Amino acid sequence: MIEVINPSHDPYFNLALEEYLVKSWTGPKNLFVLWQNQPAVIIGRNQNAIEEVNLPYLEQEGIALVRRMSGGGAVYHDSGNLNYTLVLDDSQDFANFDKFTRPVIKALKKIGVKAENSGRNDITIKGLKFSGNAQFKYRGRLLHHGTILFDSNLDIMTQVLNPGEHKIASKGIKSVRSRVTNICEHLSQDLTVEEFKEILARELLHLEPGSGTCELAPSDLQAVEALRENKYATWAWNYGHSPAFNLRKTASLAWGHIDIRLEVKHGRIGACRIFGDYFPSGEIEDLEGALIGVSYRLEDIKACLEEVGLLGYLPQIDANELARLICG
């Protein structure tokens, strides 16, 4: 296997790089990448972003959300999480997770940690999950990637992957929330994530014939940056792709109870009703109609409400507060 060196911690770039390597790369056919992200939530290809993630917390903490090519559940990345990606010029190993998780298990054995496969795509230590894996197949090429919790902030992980109290009825695929652990909690010796990265790299190099390293050429970097800008860093890909769902937001405020029902399709509001025991100052249907077609994200909803003006409908609440209620 050839290791492609990738020093980037930009989640948008790193997800774009994965697609480039499996679809457009003209270098060595069998390769792997070891990489890390700055804090980010990475959601599966078919997931509902709004259901899986605590979006207000992400916004508050400046945590990115990026949709990946492969299926599976939502995961949290930070500098304490190591990601590994393998790309092979043969898709016959699709769904053969054991082959690709074996190097991780062997690397851990070398540092005195016993790990084992659990279910189809997880690796565990003492029954606790520290690695989740997924795959993507494209025209005879196979991409396998996985997360490795080495010393990740599990408190933040719990925050970002827990949605709010409001229930969402979704047609999308839901993540399975599992008990997790960090590798560092099971070590009998001090070891950094960088040191473990080197140990894992040695195991991956021998997964397929041929070994060595290579770097991305300027033309590769340019192509990946273009894919980053035009796809992975866009709202349309990360949020607009979410499957259709129905959403209900309720609040009991000093001036009454408000019950907002939304139908959101492809990331945009398709229908809106605002129920409650409040006293509107105008025809609430006009306000509901103004929200139809607006992207389901805080800044767009707030801008719409400011343009319409709530004084003629709900004078007790301002645009920012109502927008946060709708998106909360």
mmCIF file of C-alpha atoms in Angstrom:
data_model
loop_
_atom_site.group_PDB
_atom_site.id
_atom_site.type_symbol
_atom_site.label_atom_id
_atom_site.label_comp_id
_atom_site.label_asym_id
_atom_site.label_seq_id
_atom_site.Cartn_x
_atom_site.Cartn_y
_atom_site.Cartn_z
ATOM 1 C CA MET A 1 0.000 0.000 0.000
ATOM 2 C CA ILE A 2 1.102 3.566 -0.715
ATOM 3 C CA GLU A 3 0.524 6.234 1.933
ATOM 4 C CA VAL A 4 -0.709 9.548 0.565
ATOM 5 C CA ILE A 5 0.514 12.269 2.909
ATOM 6 C CA ASN A 6 -2.230 14.700 3.895
ATOM 7 C CA PRO A 7 -1.405 17.284 6.598
ATOM 8 C CA SER A 8 -4.751 19.104 6.250
ATOM 9 C CA HIS A 9 -7.090 19.372 9.239
ATOM 10 C CA ASP A 10 -9.831 21.036 7.170
ATOM 11 C CA PRO A 11 -12.870 18.694 7.196
ATOM 12 C CA TYR A 12 -14.247 20.081 3.918
ATOM 13 C CA PHE A 13 -10.927 19.495 2.166
ATOM 14 C CA ASN A 14 -10.423 16.068 3.682
ATOM 15 C CA LEU A 15 -13.826 14.773 2.604
ATOM 16 C CA ALA A 16 -13.251 16.226 -0.861
ATOM 17 C CA LEU A 17 -9.885 14.457 -0.982
ATOM 18 C CA GLU A 18 -11.564 11.119 -0.338
ATOM 19 C CA GLU A 19 -13.875 11.583 -3.306
ATOM 20 C CA TYR A 20 -10.995 12.703 -5.504
ATOM 21 C CA LEU A 21 -8.898 9.666 -4.592
ATOM 22 C CA VAL A 22 -11.638 7.178 -5.384
ATOM 23 C CA LYS A 23 -12.986 8.895 -8.506
ATOM 24 C CA SER A 24 -10.213 10.895 -10.167
ATOM 25 C CA TRP A 25 -6.795 9.952 -8.765
ATOM 26 C CA THR A 26 -4.324 8.744 -11.415
ATOM 27 C CA GLY A 27 -1.526 7.793 -9.033
ATOM 28 C CA PRO A 28 -0.908 4.450 -7.284
ATOM 29 C CA LYS A 29 -4.029 2.296 -7.265
ATOM 30 C CA ASN A 30 -3.822 0.864 -3.745
ATOM 31 C CA LEU A 31 -3.362 3.623 -1.196
ATOM 32 C CA PHE A 32 -4.239 4.857 2.250
ATOM 33 C CA VAL A 33 -4.430 8.192 4.056
ATOM 34 C CA LEU A 34 -4.171 8.882 7.784
ATOM 35 C CA TRP A 35 -5.736 12.203 8.653
ATOM 36 C CA GLN A 36 -7.316 14.319 11.359
ATOM 37 C CA ASN A 37 -9.930 17.048 11.400
ATOM 38 C CA GLN A 38 -10.446 20.153 13.423
ATOM 39 C CA PRO A 39 -13.726 19.787 15.380
ATOM 40 C CA ALA A 40 -16.456 18.640 12.990
ATOM 41 C CA VAL A 41 -19.477 16.392 12.745
ATOM 42 C CA ILE A 42 -19.423 14.090 9.736
ATOM 43 C CA ILE A 43 -22.802 12.696 8.724
ATOM 44 C CA GLY A 44 -23.630 9.743 6.484
ATOM 45 C CA ARG A 45 -24.656 10.068 2.856
ATOM 46 C CA ASN A 46 -28.356 9.418 3.511
ATOM 47 C CA GLN A 47 -28.775 11.055 6.886
ATOM 48 C CA ASN A 48 -31.006 13.873 7.950
ATOM 49 C CA ALA A 49 -28.569 16.521 9.172
ATOM 50 C CA ILE A 50 -31.149 18.356 11.245
ATOM 51 C CA GLU A 51 -32.194 15.204 13.088
ATOM 52 C CA GLU A 52 -28.769 13.799 13.829
ATOM 53 C CA VAL A 53 -27.000 16.873 15.147
ATOM 54 C CA ASN A 54 -27.470 19.511 17.809
ATOM 55 C CA LEU A 55 -27.211 22.395 15.340
ATOM 56 C CA PRO A 56 -27.467 25.246 17.890
ATOM 57 C CA TYR A 57 -24.500 23.754 19.757
ATOM 58 C CA LEU A 58 -22.503 23.416 16.537
ATOM 59 C CA GLU A 59 -23.206 27.047 15.702
ATOM 60 C CA GLN A 60 -22.298 28.195 19.213
ATOM 61 C CA GLU A 61 -18.992 26.306 19.244
ATOM 62 C CA GLY A 62 -18.050 26.873 15.601
ATOM 63 C CA ILE A 63 -18.063 23.159 14.798
ATOM 64 C CA ALA A 64 -18.342 22.266 11.113
ATOM 65 C CA LEU A 65 -20.867 19.828 9.679
ATOM 66 C CA VAL A 66 -19.904 17.881 6.564
ATOM 67 C CA ARG A 67 -21.705 15.138 4.658
ATOM 68 C CA ARG A 68 -19.566 12.257 3.414
ATOM 69 C CA MET A 69 -19.982 9.943 0.418
ATOM 70 C CA SER A 70 -20.542 6.744 2.383
ATOM 71 C CA GLY A 71 -23.563 5.661 4.373
ATOM 72 C CA GLY A 72 -23.737 4.995 8.096
ATOM 73 C CA GLY A 73 -24.144 7.228 11.103
ATOM 74 C CA ALA A 74 -22.995 10.603 12.349
ATOM 75 C CA VAL A 75 -19.558 10.828 13.987
ATOM 76 C CA TYR A 76 -17.623 13.525 15.800
ATOM 77 C CA HIS A 77 -14.051 14.388 14.772
ATOM 78 C CA ASP A 78 -11.430 16.397 16.616
ATOM 79 C CA SER A 79 -7.647 16.321 17.004
ATOM 80 C CA GLY A 80 -7.932 13.336 19.349
ATOM 81 C CA ASN A 81 -9.610 11.278 16.648
ATOM 82 C CA LEU A 82 -7.545 9.592 13.933
ATOM 83 C CA ASN A 83 -9.173 8.750 10.616
ATOM 84 C CA TYR A 84 -7.940 6.202 8.133
ATOM 85 C CA THR A 85 -8.983 5.895 4.491
ATOM 86 C CA LEU A 86 -8.059 3.056 2.144
ATOM 87 C CA VAL A 87 -8.696 3.096 -1.603
ATOM 88 C CA LEU A 88 -8.224 -0.002 -3.742
ATOM 89 C CA ASP A 89 -8.636 -0.682 -7.431
ATOM 90 C CA ASP A 90 -10.975 -3.601 -6.777
ATOM 91 C CA SER A 91 -14.490 -3.423 -5.338
ATOM 92 C CA GLN A 92 -14.776 -7.166 -4.634
ATOM 93 C CA ASP A 93 -13.987 -6.478 -0.997
ATOM 94 C CA PHE A 94 -17.084 -4.288 -0.585
ATOM 95 C CA ALA A 95 -18.713 -5.142 2.771
ATOM 96 C CA ASN A 96 -15.590 -7.079 3.804
ATOM 97 C CA PHE A 97 -14.905 -4.933 6.834
ATOM 98 C CA ASP A 98 -12.683 -7.462 8.604
ATOM 99 C CA LYS A 99 -9.911 -7.138 6.018
ATOM 100 C CA PHE A 100 -9.619 -3.407 6.605
ATOM 101 C CA THR A 101 -10.115 -3.326 10.360
ATOM 102 C CA ARG A 102 -7.491 -6.046 10.914
ATOM 103 C CA PRO A 103 -4.532 -3.611 10.684
ATOM 104 C CA VAL A 104 -6.106 -1.461 13.410
ATOM 105 C CA ILE A 105 -6.540 -4.475 15.678
ATOM 106 C CA LYS A 106 -2.949 -5.585 15.006
ATOM 107 C CA ALA A 107 -1.599 -2.089 15.713
ATOM 108 C CA LEU A 108 -3.400 -2.022 19.046
ATOM 109 C CA LYS A 109 -2.099 -5.472 19.948
ATOM 110 C CA LYS A 110 1.437 -4.130 19.563
ATOM 111 C CA ILE A 111 0.771 -1.556 22.270
ATOM 112 C CA GLY A 112 -0.897 -4.051 24.596
ATOM 113 C CA VAL A 113 -4.550 -3.309 23.845
ATOM 114 C CA LYS A 114 -6.915 -6.111 22.869
ATOM 115 C CA ALA A 115 -9.565 -5.028 20.384
ATOM 116 C CA GLU A 116 -12.109 -6.965 18.359
ATOM 117 C CA ASN A 117 -14.666 -6.490 15.628
ATOM 118 C CA SER A 118 -18.233 -5.971 16.764
ATOM 119 C CA GLY A 119 -21.212 -6.269 14.481
ATOM 120 C CA ARG A 120 -20.502 -5.485 10.876
ATOM 121 C CA ASN A 121 -18.502 -2.275 11.029
ATOM 122 C CA ASP A 122 -17.386 -1.408 14.570
ATOM 123 C CA ILE A 123 -14.238 -2.180 16.560
ATOM 124 C CA THR A 124 -14.460 -2.368 20.344
ATOM 125 C CA ILE A 125 -12.288 -2.569 23.440
ATOM 126 C CA LYS A 126 -13.932 -4.429 26.330
ATOM 127 C CA GLY A 127 -17.263 -4.033 24.601
ATOM 128 C CA LEU A 128 -16.889 -0.278 24.144
ATOM 129 C CA LYS A 129 -16.820 1.187 20.639
ATOM 130 C CA PHE A 130 -13.819 3.236 19.570
ATOM 131 C CA SER A 131 -13.991 2.806 15.800
ATOM 132 C CA GLY A 132 -16.802 2.938 13.269
ATOM 133 C CA ASN A 133 -16.258 2.068 9.619
ATOM 134 C CA ALA A 134 -18.007 2.635 6.306
ATOM 135 C CA GLN A 135 -17.426 1.961 2.609
ATOM 136 C CA PHE A 136 -18.136 3.483 -0.780
ATOM 137 C CA LYS A 137 -17.876 1.808 -4.185
ATOM 138 C CA TYR A 138 -17.335 3.615 -7.474
ATOM 139 C CA ARG A 139 -16.702 2.001 -10.865
ATOM 140 C CA GLY A 140 -14.538 -0.825 -9.615
ATOM 141 C CA ARG A 141 -12.846 1.306 -6.957
ATOM 142 C CA LEU A 142 -13.459 0.732 -3.270
ATOM 143 C CA LEU A 143 -13.060 3.286 -0.499
ATOM 144 C CA HIS A 144 -13.035 2.082 3.092
ATOM 145 C CA HIS A 145 -12.726 4.576 5.917
ATOM 146 C CA GLY A 146 -12.995 4.544 9.670
ATOM 147 C CA THR A 147 -12.691 6.656 12.779
ATOM 148 C CA ILE A 148 -10.369 5.838 15.664
ATOM 149 C CA LEU A 149 -11.082 7.494 19.009
ATOM 150 C CA PHE A 150 -7.645 7.861 20.556
ATOM 151 C CA ASP A 151 -8.065 10.828 22.903
ATOM 152 C CA SER A 152 -11.204 12.557 21.677
ATOM 153 C CA ASN A 153 -13.399 14.872 23.755
ATOM 154 C CA LEU A 154 -16.285 12.521 24.504
ATOM 155 C CA ASP A 155 -18.197 15.201 26.410
ATOM 156 C CA ILE A 156 -18.412 17.362 23.302
ATOM 157 C CA MET A 157 -19.238 14.287 21.241
ATOM 158 C CA THR A 158 -22.246 13.659 23.461
ATOM 159 C CA GLN A 159 -23.360 17.263 23.047
ATOM 160 C CA VAL A 160 -23.095 17.444 19.270
ATOM 161 C CA LEU A 161 -24.685 14.082 18.508
ATOM 162 C CA ASN A 162 -27.663 14.591 20.792
ATOM 163 C CA PRO A 163 -30.530 16.483 19.129
ATOM 164 C CA GLY A 164 -32.841 18.724 21.130
ATOM 165 C CA GLU A 165 -35.930 17.582 22.983
ATOM 166 C CA HIS A 166 -38.272 18.171 20.082
ATOM 167 C CA LYS A 167 -39.221 15.031 18.235
ATOM 168 C CA ILE A 168 -38.673 14.700 14.517
ATOM 169 C CA ALA A 169 -40.505 12.208 12.340
ATOM 170 C CA SER A 170 -38.054 11.377 9.604
ATOM 171 C CA LYS A 171 -37.878 9.239 6.500
ATOM 172 C CA GLY A 172 -34.082 9.256 6.749
ATOM 173 C CA ILE A 173 -31.745 6.661 8.231
ATOM 174 C CA LYS A 174 -31.144 7.172 11.938
ATOM 175 C CA SER A 175 -27.775 6.844 13.617
ATOM 176 C CA VAL A 176 -27.270 4.156 16.259
ATOM 177 C CA ARG A 177 -25.924 5.818 19.385
ATOM 178 C CA SER A 178 -23.455 3.526 21.108
ATOM 179 C CA ARG A 179 -21.274 3.581 24.181
ATOM 180 C CA VAL A 180 -17.781 4.679 23.239
ATOM 181 C CA THR A 181 -14.267 4.791 24.662
ATOM 182 C CA ASN A 182 -10.873 6.307 23.899
ATOM 183 C CA ILE A 183 -7.851 4.093 23.242
ATOM 184 C CA CYS A 184 -5.758 6.180 25.649
ATOM 185 C CA GLU A 185 -7.907 4.979 28.548
ATOM 186 C CA HIS A 186 -6.640 1.428 28.009
ATOM 187 C CA LEU A 187 -2.910 2.089 27.636
ATOM 188 C CA SER A 188 -0.309 0.977 30.165
ATOM 189 C CA GLN A 189 2.224 3.419 28.714
ATOM 190 C CA ASP A 190 2.217 7.016 27.527
ATOM 191 C CA LEU A 191 1.549 7.265 23.808
ATOM 192 C CA THR A 192 0.513 10.193 21.632
ATOM 193 C CA VAL A 193 -1.891 10.022 18.737
ATOM 194 C CA GLU A 194 1.016 10.826 16.405
ATOM 195 C CA GLU A 195 2.997 7.868 17.730
ATOM 196 C CA PHE A 196 0.016 5.569 17.270
ATOM 197 C CA LYS A 197 -0.424 6.966 13.772
ATOM 198 C CA GLU A 198 3.087 5.760 12.895
ATOM 199 C CA ILE A 199 2.385 2.285 14.296
ATOM 200 C CA LEU A 200 -0.846 2.010 12.308
ATOM 201 C CA ALA A 201 0.839 3.249 9.129
ATOM 202 C CA ARG A 202 3.346 0.387 9.315
ATOM 203 C CA GLU A 203 0.489 -2.121 9.499
ATOM 204 C CA LEU A 204 -1.423 -0.561 6.607
ATOM 205 C CA LEU A 205 1.633 -0.443 4.344
ATOM 206 C CA HIS A 206 1.636 -4.244 4.187
ATOM 207 C CA LEU A 207 -2.090 -4.740 3.578
ATOM 208 C CA GLU A 208 -1.489 -4.926 -0.191
ATOM 209 C CA PRO A 209 1.728 -5.504 -2.227
ATOM 210 C CA GLY A 210 3.998 -2.487 -2.657
ATOM 211 C CA SER A 211 4.791 0.130 -0.044
ATOM 212 C CA GLY A 212 5.921 3.724 0.099
ATOM 213 C CA THR A 213 4.667 7.282 0.416
ATOM 214 C CA CYS A 214 3.650 10.028 -1.975
ATOM 215 C CA GLU A 215 2.406 13.592 -1.784
ATOM 216 C CA LEU A 216 -0.343 15.365 -3.650
ATOM 217 C CA ALA A 217 0.843 17.229 -6.737
ATOM 218 C CA PRO A 218 -0.199 20.879 -7.267
ATOM 219 C CA SER A 219 -2.748 19.710 -9.854
ATOM 220 C CA ASP A 220 -4.217 17.282 -7.308
ATOM 221 C CA LEU A 221 -4.471 19.999 -4.671
ATOM 222 C CA GLN A 222 -6.160 22.331 -7.137
ATOM 223 C CA ALA A 223 -8.736 19.692 -8.075
ATOM 224 C CA VAL A 224 -9.469 18.853 -4.438
ATOM 225 C CA GLU A 225 -9.831 22.538 -3.539
ATOM 226 C CA ALA A 226 -12.328 22.969 -6.377
ATOM 227 C CA LEU A 227 -14.335 19.985 -5.121
ATOM 228 C CA ARG A 228 -14.189 21.413 -1.630
ATOM 229 C CA GLU A 229 -15.533 24.797 -2.699
ATOM 230 C CA ASN A 230 -18.152 23.535 -5.132
ATOM 231 C CA LYS A 231 -19.490 20.641 -3.063
ATOM 232 C CA TYR A 232 -18.263 19.797 0.415
ATOM 233 C CA ALA A 233 -18.251 23.335 1.806
ATOM 234 C CA THR A 234 -21.709 24.125 0.420
ATOM 235 C CA TRP A 235 -24.980 24.271 2.284
ATOM 236 C CA ALA A 236 -26.713 22.445 -0.582
ATOM 237 C CA TRP A 237 -24.595 19.316 -0.071
ATOM 238 C CA ASN A 238 -24.447 19.297 3.717
ATOM 239 C CA TYR A 239 -28.016 20.313 4.544
ATOM 240 C CA GLY A 240 -30.087 20.462 1.369
ATOM 241 C CA HIS A 241 -29.442 16.806 0.683
ATOM 242 C CA SER A 242 -31.246 15.724 3.847
ATOM 243 C CA PRO A 243 -34.217 13.419 3.214
ATOM 244 C CA ALA A 244 -37.749 14.775 3.568
ATOM 245 C CA PHE A 245 -39.048 15.102 7.140
ATOM 246 C CA ASN A 246 -41.742 16.676 9.284
ATOM 247 C CA LEU A 247 -40.713 18.941 12.111
ATOM 248 C CA ARG A 248 -42.537 20.285 15.139
ATOM 249 C CA LYS A 249 -41.269 23.053 17.396
ATOM 250 C CA THR A 250 -43.132 24.082 20.535
ATOM 251 C CA ALA A 251 -42.565 26.590 23.322
ATOM 252 C CA SER A 252 -44.523 27.911 26.280
ATOM 253 C CA LEU A 253 -43.707 31.601 26.548
ATOM 254 C CA ALA A 254 -44.962 34.405 28.772
ATOM 255 C CA TRP A 255 -47.375 35.500 26.053
ATOM 256 C CA GLY A 256 -48.693 32.080 25.125
ATOM 257 C CA HIS A 257 -47.990 28.635 23.769
ATOM 258 C CA ILE A 258 -46.680 28.385 20.215
ATOM 259 C CA ASP A 259 -46.710 25.206 18.145
ATOM 260 C CA ILE A 260 -44.917 25.412 14.811
ATOM 261 C CA ARG A 261 -45.357 22.600 12.268
ATOM 262 C CA LEU A 262 -42.988 22.481 9.299
ATOM 263 C CA GLU A 263 -42.640 20.278 6.285
ATOM 264 C CA VAL A 264 -39.087 20.511 5.017
ATOM 265 C CA LYS A 265 -38.056 18.963 1.720
ATOM 266 C CA HIS A 266 -34.509 19.014 0.380
ATOM 267 C CA GLY A 267 -33.570 21.513 3.069
ATOM 268 C CA ARG A 268 -36.331 24.038 2.296
ATOM 269 C CA ILE A 269 -39.610 24.803 4.024
ATOM 270 C CA GLY A 270 -42.442 23.399 1.918
ATOM 271 C CA ALA A 271 -45.306 24.022 4.327
ATOM 272 C CA CYS A 272 -45.735 25.887 7.603
ATOM 273 C CA ARG A 273 -48.462 26.218 10.233
ATOM 274 C CA ILE A 274 -48.150 28.205 13.435
ATOM 275 C CA PHE A 275 -50.638 27.017 16.052
ATOM 276 C CA GLY A 276 -50.993 28.155 19.639
ATOM 277 C CA ASP A 277 -52.993 30.131 22.165
ATOM 278 C CA TYR A 278 -51.265 33.428 21.421
ATOM 279 C CA PHE A 279 -52.966 36.590 20.158
ATOM 280 C CA PRO A 280 -51.708 37.488 16.673
ATOM 281 C CA SER A 281 -51.889 41.048 15.469
ATOM 282 C CA GLY A 282 -52.556 40.058 11.859
ATOM 283 C CA GLU A 283 -53.336 37.184 9.511
ATOM 284 C CA ILE A 284 -50.878 34.495 10.599
ATOM 285 C CA GLU A 285 -51.374 32.714 7.242
ATOM 286 C CA ASP A 286 -49.427 35.512 5.570
ATOM 287 C CA LEU A 287 -46.459 34.878 7.847
ATOM 288 C CA GLU A 288 -46.684 31.147 7.214
ATOM 289 C CA GLY A 289 -46.735 31.758 3.483
ATOM 290 C CA ALA A 290 -43.672 33.987 3.656
ATOM 291 C CA LEU A 291 -41.622 31.135 5.115
ATOM 292 C CA ILE A 292 -42.413 28.702 2.299
ATOM 293 C CA GLY A 293 -39.410 28.176 0.060
ATOM 294 C CA VAL A 294 -36.918 29.530 2.609
ATOM 295 C CA SER A 295 -33.837 27.398 3.352
ATOM 296 C CA TYR A 296 -34.054 25.689 6.730
ATOM 297 C CA ARG A 297 -31.110 27.443 8.327
ATOM 298 C CA LEU A 298 -31.026 30.103 10.989
ATOM 299 C CA GLU A 299 -29.663 33.033 8.995
ATOM 300 C CA ASP A 300 -32.104 32.604 6.094
ATOM 301 C CA ILE A 301 -35.153 32.247 8.334
ATOM 302 C CA LYS A 302 -34.097 35.249 10.406
ATOM 303 C CA ALA A 303 -33.613 37.339 7.254
ATOM 304 C CA CYS A 304 -37.066 36.349 6.015
ATOM 305 C CA LEU A 305 -38.723 37.248 9.315
ATOM 306 C CA GLU A 306 -36.927 40.598 9.430
ATOM 307 C CA GLU A 307 -38.034 41.392 5.896
ATOM 308 C CA VAL A 308 -41.653 40.454 6.564
ATOM 309 C CA GLY A 309 -41.735 42.186 9.951
ATOM 310 C CA LEU A 310 -43.232 40.386 12.927
ATOM 311 C CA LEU A 311 -44.919 43.488 14.351
ATOM 312 C CA GLY A 312 -47.957 42.820 12.182
ATOM 313 C CA TYR A 313 -48.186 39.162 13.223
ATOM 314 C CA LEU A 314 -46.406 38.309 16.482
ATOM 315 C CA PRO A 315 -45.359 41.561 18.151
ATOM 316 C CA GLN A 316 -44.370 39.718 21.321
ATOM 317 C CA ILE A 317 -41.316 38.097 19.720
ATOM 318 C CA ASP A 318 -38.481 39.382 17.526
ATOM 319 C CA ALA A 319 -37.089 37.800 14.374
ATOM 320 C CA ASN A 320 -33.982 36.407 16.050
ATOM 321 C CA GLU A 321 -35.917 34.705 18.854
ATOM 322 C CA LEU A 322 -38.494 33.172 16.518
ATOM 323 C CA ALA A 323 -35.830 32.009 14.064
ATOM 324 C CA ARG A 324 -33.958 30.294 16.890
ATOM 325 C CA LEU A 325 -37.168 28.633 18.036
ATOM 326 C CA ILE A 326 -37.807 27.331 14.523
ATOM 327 C CA CYS A 327 -34.228 26.042 14.154
ATOM 328 C CA GLY A 328 -33.594 25.048 17.753
#
